[in-house]
Short mmCIF file of C-alpha atoms in Angstrom, two decimals:
data_model
loop_
_atom_site.label_atom_id
_atom_site.label_comp_id
_atom_site.label_asym_id
_atom_site.label_seq_id
_atom_site.Cartn_x
_atom_site.Cartn_y
_atom_site.Cartn_z
CA MET A 1 0.04 0.08 0.03
CA ALA A 2 1.33 3.48 -0.81
CA THR A 3 2.72 5.50 1.91
CA GLU A 4 1.97 9.24 2.60
CA SER A 5 5.27 10.20 1.40
CA SER A 6 4.96 8.28 -1.91
CA LEU A 7 1.68 9.66 -2.47
CA ASN A 8 2.81 13.41 -2.02
CA GLN A 9 5.77 12.64 -4.54
CA ILE A 10 3.36 11.44 -7.11
CA VAL A 11 0.50 13.77 -6.73
CA LYS A 12 2.29 16.95 -5.65
CA GLY A 13 5.68 16.46 -7.28
CA ALA A 14 7.38 16.50 -3.86
CA SER A 15 11.19 15.37 -3.67
CA PRO A 16 12.02 11.99 -2.55
CA PRO A 17 12.79 11.48 1.32
CA GLY A 18 16.33 12.28 2.00
CA THR A 19 16.92 14.93 -0.82
CA GLN A 20 18.49 18.18 0.54
CA VAL A 21 16.85 21.25 -1.23
CA PRO A 22 19.26 24.19 -1.38
CA ALA A 23 18.09 27.37 0.43
CA PRO A 24 16.83 29.93 -2.00
CA THR A 25 18.98 33.06 -2.87
CA PRO A 26 17.84 36.15 -0.83
CA LEU A 27 16.25 38.98 -3.06
CA PRO A 28 18.16 42.29 -3.08
CA PRO A 29 16.75 45.22 -1.05
CA LEU A 30 13.95 47.19 -2.68
CA ALA A 31 15.90 50.46 -2.86
CA LYS A 32 18.97 48.80 -4.32
CA ALA A 33 16.80 47.08 -6.83
CA SER A 34 15.04 50.48 -7.81
CA ALA A 35 18.42 52.16 -8.05
CA ASP A 36 19.74 49.57 -10.42
CA THR A 37 16.72 49.69 -12.69
CA VAL A 38 17.12 53.44 -13.01
CA ASP A 39 20.81 53.22 -13.89
CA ALA A 40 19.90 50.62 -16.60
CA LEU A 41 17.58 53.19 -18.00
CA ILE A 42 19.96 55.95 -17.79
CA ASN A 43 22.85 54.11 -19.59
CA GLN A 44 20.71 53.23 -22.72
CA ASP A 45 21.80 55.07 -25.75
CA ASP A 46 18.47 55.48 -27.67
CA ASP A 47 16.32 56.67 -24.81
CA PRO A 48 15.77 60.37 -24.57
CA ILE A 49 14.96 60.36 -20.82
CA VAL A 50 16.88 63.02 -18.99
CA PRO A 51 18.76 61.64 -15.83
CA PRO A 52 17.37 62.64 -12.58
CA PRO A 53 18.90 65.26 -10.32
CA ALA A 54 21.38 64.32 -7.77
CA THR A 55 19.11 65.63 -4.87
CA ARG A 56 16.22 63.42 -5.76
CA THR A 57 16.10 59.72 -4.87
CA ALA A 58 15.19 56.92 -7.14
CA ARG A 59 11.81 56.33 -5.78
CA GLN A 60 10.76 60.16 -6.21
CA TRP A 61 11.79 60.61 -9.94
CA VAL A 62 9.33 60.00 -12.38
CA PRO A 63 10.25 60.45 -16.37
CA THR A 64 7.97 63.02 -18.25
CA ILE A 65 7.27 62.36 -21.93
CA VAL A 66 6.95 65.50 -23.91
CA SER A 67 4.91 65.25 -27.33
CA THR A 68 6.74 66.63 -30.43
CA SER A 69 3.90 66.29 -32.67
CA PRO A 70 2.68 69.47 -34.60
CA ALA A 71 -0.33 71.26 -33.15
CA GLY A 72 -2.69 70.60 -36.00
CA HIS A 73 -1.80 66.83 -36.22
CA THR A 74 -4.95 66.05 -34.18
CA ASP A 75 -7.24 67.60 -36.95
CA ASN A 76 -6.55 64.43 -38.89
CA LEU A 77 -7.90 62.24 -36.26
CA PRO A 78 -11.07 60.28 -36.82
CA SER A 79 -12.49 61.71 -33.68
CA SER A 80 -11.59 65.43 -34.44
CA PRO A 81 -14.57 67.83 -35.30
CA PRO A 82 -13.38 68.74 -38.88
CA GLN A 83 -13.38 64.87 -39.81
CA ILE A 84 -16.75 64.51 -37.92
CA TYR A 85 -18.18 67.27 -39.97
CA LEU A 86 -16.82 65.95 -43.23
CA ASN A 87 -18.34 62.43 -42.58
CA LEU A 88 -21.70 64.13 -41.71
CA LEU A 89 -21.49 66.11 -45.00
CA ILE A 90 -21.01 62.75 -47.02
CA LEU A 91 -23.86 61.11 -44.95
CA GLU A 92 -26.18 63.96 -45.84
CA SER A 93 -25.40 64.16 -49.42
CA SER A 94 -25.99 60.30 -49.68
CA LEU A 95 -29.47 60.82 -47.82
CA ARG A 96 -30.34 63.79 -50.02
CA ALA A 97 -29.67 61.80 -53.23
CA GLN A 98 -31.81 58.74 -51.95
CA TYR A 99 -34.60 61.28 -50.91
CA LEU A 100 -34.75 63.12 -54.37
CA SER A 101 -34.63 59.71 -56.08
CA LEU A 102 -37.53 58.34 -54.10
CA LEU A 103 -39.39 61.58 -54.18
CA ALA A 104 -39.21 61.80 -58.19
CA ARG A 105 -40.45 58.10 -58.18
CA ARG A 106 -43.26 58.82 -55.89
CA ARG A 107 -44.30 61.77 -57.85
CA LEU A 108 -44.29 59.89 -61.18
CA ASN A 109 -46.18 56.86 -59.66
CA THR A 110 -48.79 59.14 -58.18
CA PHE A 111 -49.14 60.89 -61.66
CA PHE A 112 -49.78 57.61 -63.26
CA LEU A 113 -52.14 56.32 -60.64
CA ALA A 114 -54.23 59.46 -60.72
CA LEU A 115 -54.47 58.96 -64.53
CA LEU A 116 -55.56 55.32 -64.10
CA LEU A 117 -58.12 56.74 -61.41
CA VAL A 118 -59.52 59.08 -63.84
CA TRP A 119 -59.72 56.25 -66.50
CA ASN A 120 -61.56 53.93 -64.38
CA ILE A 121 -63.81 56.48 -63.16
CA THR A 122 -64.77 57.71 -66.52
CA PHE A 123 -65.44 54.27 -68.03
CA SER A 124 -67.44 53.35 -64.83
CA TYR A 125 -69.61 56.49 -65.39
CA PHE A 126 -70.18 55.67 -69.09
CA LEU A 127 -70.78 52.04 -68.42
CA PHE A 128 -73.02 52.07 -65.40
CA LEU A 129 -74.24 55.52 -64.50
CA ARG A 130 -74.78 57.47 -67.90
CA PRO A 131 -78.34 57.66 -69.19
CA ARG A 132 -78.67 55.93 -72.62
CA GLU A 133 -79.30 57.94 -75.78
CA ASP A 134 -82.23 55.87 -76.87
CA GLY A 135 -84.50 57.31 -74.31
CA SER A 136 -85.38 53.85 -72.76
CA GLY A 137 -84.44 55.28 -69.12
CA LYS A 138 -81.79 52.71 -68.59
CA LEU A 139 -78.50 53.80 -67.15
CA GLY A 140 -75.12 52.93 -68.65
CA GLY A 141 -74.17 51.42 -72.00
CA SER A 142 -74.85 52.32 -75.60
CA PRO A 143 -77.47 51.26 -77.99
CA TYR A 144 -74.49 50.76 -80.20
CA TRP A 145 -72.79 47.35 -79.54
CA VAL A 146 -69.27 48.68 -80.89
CA VAL A 147 -69.57 51.66 -78.51
CA GLU A 148 -70.54 49.55 -75.59
CA ALA A 149 -67.87 46.90 -76.21
CA SER A 150 -65.15 49.65 -76.34
CA MET A 151 -66.48 50.77 -73.08
CA ARG A 152 -66.43 47.35 -71.43
CA LEU A 153 -62.87 46.73 -72.91
CA GLY A 154 -61.52 50.11 -71.45
CA PHE A 155 -63.04 49.50 -68.04
CA ILE A 156 -61.68 45.81 -67.94
CA ALA A 157 -58.20 47.30 -68.99
CA GLY A 158 -58.31 49.83 -66.16
CA ILE A 159 -59.25 47.16 -63.52
CA VAL A 160 -56.51 44.69 -64.81
CA ALA A 161 -53.97 47.65 -64.69
CA ALA A 162 -54.86 48.52 -61.00
CA LEU A 163 -54.38 44.71 -59.97
CA LEU A 164 -51.23 44.35 -61.90
CA ILE A 165 -49.74 47.48 -59.96
CA LYS A 166 -50.85 45.74 -56.55
CA ALA A 167 -49.70 42.41 -57.64
CA THR A 168 -46.23 43.30 -58.91
CA GLY A 169 -45.19 45.57 -55.84
CA GLN A 170 -45.32 48.80 -57.82
CA TRP A 171 -47.44 50.14 -55.20
CA GLU A 172 -45.01 49.28 -52.38
CA THR A 173 -41.96 50.56 -54.21
CA GLY A 174 -43.19 53.42 -56.06
CA VAL A 175 -45.55 55.09 -53.57
CA ARG A 176 -45.64 53.57 -49.98
CA TRP A 177 -42.06 52.98 -49.50
CA PRO A 178 -40.99 56.52 -50.47
CA ARG A 179 -43.62 57.91 -48.13
CA LYS A 180 -42.47 56.21 -45.03
CA TRP A 181 -38.46 56.47 -46.05
CA LEU A 182 -38.19 59.60 -43.80
CA SER A 183 -39.50 58.00 -40.75
CA VAL A 184 -37.59 54.68 -41.25
CA THR A 185 -34.34 56.75 -41.69
CA ASN A 186 -34.91 58.74 -38.63
CA ARG A 187 -35.48 55.45 -36.64
CA GLY A 188 -32.19 54.11 -37.86
CA LEU A 189 -30.40 57.36 -37.21
CA ARG A 190 -31.64 57.67 -33.70
CA GLY A 191 -28.80 55.42 -32.29
CA PHE A 192 -26.47 57.83 -33.80
CA ASN A 193 -28.38 60.96 -32.23
CA LEU A 194 -29.05 62.29 -35.70
CA ARG A 195 -32.24 63.36 -37.34
CA VAL A 196 -33.15 64.20 -40.89
CA VAL A 197 -35.34 67.15 -41.58
CA VAL A 198 -37.07 67.96 -44.86
CA VAL A 199 -36.55 71.67 -45.80
CA ARG A 200 -39.72 73.09 -47.19
CA ARG A 201 -39.22 75.37 -50.19
CA GLY A 202 -41.47 78.03 -51.87
CA LEU A 203 -44.68 77.20 -53.69
CA TRP A 204 -43.20 78.18 -57.19
CA LYS A 205 -40.29 75.88 -56.59
CA GLU A 206 -42.39 73.04 -55.56
CA SER A 207 -44.64 73.35 -58.52
CA ILE A 208 -41.65 73.32 -60.84
CA SER A 209 -40.30 70.21 -59.04
CA TYR A 210 -43.64 68.48 -59.85
CA VAL A 211 -43.51 69.24 -63.40
CA ARG A 212 -39.81 68.09 -63.62
CA ALA A 213 -40.87 64.71 -62.14
CA LEU A 214 -42.97 64.09 -65.18
CA ALA A 215 -39.86 63.99 -67.23
CA PRO A 216 -37.28 61.88 -65.25
CA PHE A 217 -35.68 60.66 -68.48
CA GLY A 218 -35.02 64.24 -69.73
CA GLY A 219 -32.40 64.92 -67.39
CA ILE A 220 -34.26 67.66 -65.51
CA ALA A 221 -35.70 65.68 -62.67
CA ASP A 222 -34.84 66.40 -59.15
CA GLY A 223 -32.19 63.80 -57.96
CA SER A 224 -30.74 62.87 -61.29
CA GLY A 225 -27.90 65.58 -61.07
CA ASP A 226 -25.93 67.36 -63.61
CA TRP A 227 -22.95 65.16 -64.10
CA HIS A 228 -20.14 66.41 -66.32
CA LEU A 229 -16.37 65.74 -66.66
CA VAL A 230 -14.23 68.58 -65.34
CA GLU A 231 -10.62 69.19 -64.59
CA THR A 232 -9.61 69.50 -61.11
CA PRO A 233 -6.42 71.62 -60.22
CA PRO A 234 -3.51 69.80 -58.90
CA THR A 235 -3.06 69.55 -55.13
CA PRO A 236 -0.14 71.19 -53.29
CA GLY A 237 1.42 67.85 -52.90
CA GLU A 238 1.32 67.03 -56.75
CA ILE A 239 2.55 70.68 -57.42
CA GLU A 240 5.73 69.73 -55.32
CA GLN A 241 6.30 66.57 -57.06
CA GLY A 242 6.29 68.53 -60.45
CA LYS A 243 2.90 67.86 -61.73
CA THR A 244 1.15 70.82 -63.34
CA GLN A 245 -1.87 69.46 -65.03
CA GLY A 246 -4.91 68.31 -62.82
CA THR A 247 -7.00 65.20 -63.21
CA ILE A 248 -10.17 64.86 -64.91
CA VAL A 249 -13.10 63.54 -62.88
CA GLU A 250 -16.98 63.32 -63.24
CA GLU A 251 -18.56 65.76 -60.76
CA ASP A 252 -22.33 66.69 -60.15
CA LEU A 253 -22.48 70.30 -61.06
CA CYS A 254 -26.10 70.79 -59.70
CA ALA A 255 -26.71 73.15 -56.84
CA SER A 256 -26.96 71.22 -53.43
CA GLY A 257 -27.40 71.70 -49.70
CA ASP A 258 -31.15 71.95 -49.93
CA HIS A 259 -34.16 69.55 -49.68
CA LEU A 260 -32.64 67.94 -46.58
CA LEU A 261 -30.72 69.05 -43.38
CA LEU A 262 -29.03 66.64 -40.92
CA LEU A 263 -29.57 67.82 -37.40
CA LEU A 264 -27.60 66.74 -34.41
CA LEU A 265 -29.68 65.88 -31.33
CA PRO A 266 -28.84 67.68 -28.05
CA LYS A 267 -28.50 64.47 -26.10
CA ASN A 268 -24.84 63.72 -26.58
CA PHE A 269 -23.63 66.96 -28.54
CA SER A 270 -23.11 70.25 -26.92
CA SER A 271 -24.79 73.31 -28.06
CA GLU A 272 -21.24 74.66 -29.35
CA PHE A 273 -20.72 71.51 -31.30
CA ARG A 274 -24.03 71.84 -32.91
CA GLU A 275 -23.73 75.44 -33.76
CA ASN A 276 -20.23 74.79 -35.36
CA TRP A 277 -21.82 72.12 -37.35
CA GLU A 278 -24.45 74.11 -38.72
CA THR A 279 -21.91 76.98 -39.59
CA TYR A 280 -19.48 74.51 -41.05
CA ARG A 281 -22.28 73.19 -43.28
CA SER A 282 -23.78 76.49 -44.36
CA GLU A 283 -20.29 77.81 -45.37
CA TYR A 284 -19.33 74.65 -47.05
CA TRP A 285 -22.32 74.74 -49.51
CA GLU A 286 -22.04 78.33 -49.97
CA ARG A 287 -18.58 77.93 -51.45
CA GLU A 288 -19.32 74.58 -53.17
CA ASN A 289 -22.49 76.18 -55.03
CA VAL A 290 -20.49 79.26 -56.11
CA ARG A 291 -17.79 76.80 -57.48
CA ARG A 292 -20.42 74.63 -59.08
CA ALA A 293 -22.23 77.77 -60.81
CA GLY A 294 -18.67 78.73 -62.25
CA LEU A 295 -17.96 75.07 -63.65
CA ARG A 296 -21.73 75.22 -65.08
CA LYS A 297 -20.93 78.46 -66.94
CA LYS A 298 -17.63 76.83 -68.46
CA VAL A 299 -19.42 73.80 -69.34
CA ALA A 300 -22.22 75.76 -71.09
CA ALA A 301 -19.58 77.87 -72.90
CA HIS A 302 -17.67 74.89 -74.08
CA LYS A 303 -20.89 73.18 -75.43
CA ARG A 304 -21.87 76.41 -77.40
CA ASN A 305 -18.41 76.72 -79.03
CA LYS A 306 -18.56 72.95 -79.75
CA ALA A 307 -22.01 73.51 -81.37
CA ARG A 308 -20.71 76.46 -83.47
CA GLU A 309 -17.97 74.18 -84.82
CA VAL A 310 -19.93 71.13 -85.61
CA GLY A 311 -23.66 72.34 -85.54
CA GLY A 312 -23.96 74.05 -88.77
CA TRP A 313 -26.44 76.68 -89.14
CA LYS A 314 -28.51 75.12 -86.38
CA TRP A 315 -25.61 75.34 -83.90
CA TRP A 316 -27.88 76.74 -81.29
CA THR A 317 -29.94 73.61 -81.00
CA GLU A 318 -26.74 71.72 -79.72
CA GLU A 319 -28.15 68.43 -81.18
CA ARG A 320 -24.75 67.22 -82.63
CA VAL A 321 -22.61 68.18 -79.76
CA VAL A 322 -20.77 65.30 -78.23
CA GLU A 323 -19.50 66.23 -74.76
CA ILE A 324 -15.76 65.62 -74.12
#
């Protein structure tokens, strides 16, 4: 049967009986260890720490790290206010493009549904409510079978079109979803303490926007943008590298900054931060719209010059102009 010493040796890893274990080496005093550590730090060649004064002890001296980064280096951090404002501008532009696209889609579908409603009401009246011309006193229809058959065909076509709009999901994507997009977006932005507000414009501008929505493929609908190839000037870094010509990029030259406004909720943002954001946004869009207006004038002048060269005597119509 195993003894207690053998069990301790097997389970606990104890040394066999009769083995002499050497005594552990005593640790140096705490003051001496601290002094040796400080001396090792001071003797390093690549360490910029300044040695402590002779009047201070090793336990009293604490090294101080001095930052040598430039003062404006923090402006490039993701958490700096300029970078936050820039990200908010990008988010607002994306939301504005979505809103204008859905708004144009809703207005176009609303106009089509209004025409379909008028179509169905008209044929319902002629087929069921209008008195007949033969004086029989009956309502609806016509004494001429060709006319009555045409009425029935038009009525059935309107009913089938309404059923197809509902069955294919055109009502959901064209009317219902654009109407609830704003509330769904605000519900998603609530976690970021943001809110989207629609900026109401004048009656004249709203009327013009309704007319533009009826021609979405003509390039004048709200949200389609006015995209052109423009040459951007070289950046200071590219100028230092010897590059004198800019790059050609595609930009939207349509006036922006309206329709939508991204607001910061006062829950986690101070009043100063929110005021600075509004000032930053307004100043940015003022300068950007002025720049876009100048580029639009240059593009229009370029088109007219090109039309004069290749357009013949009808150069003002700009039918044969190919944009470069």
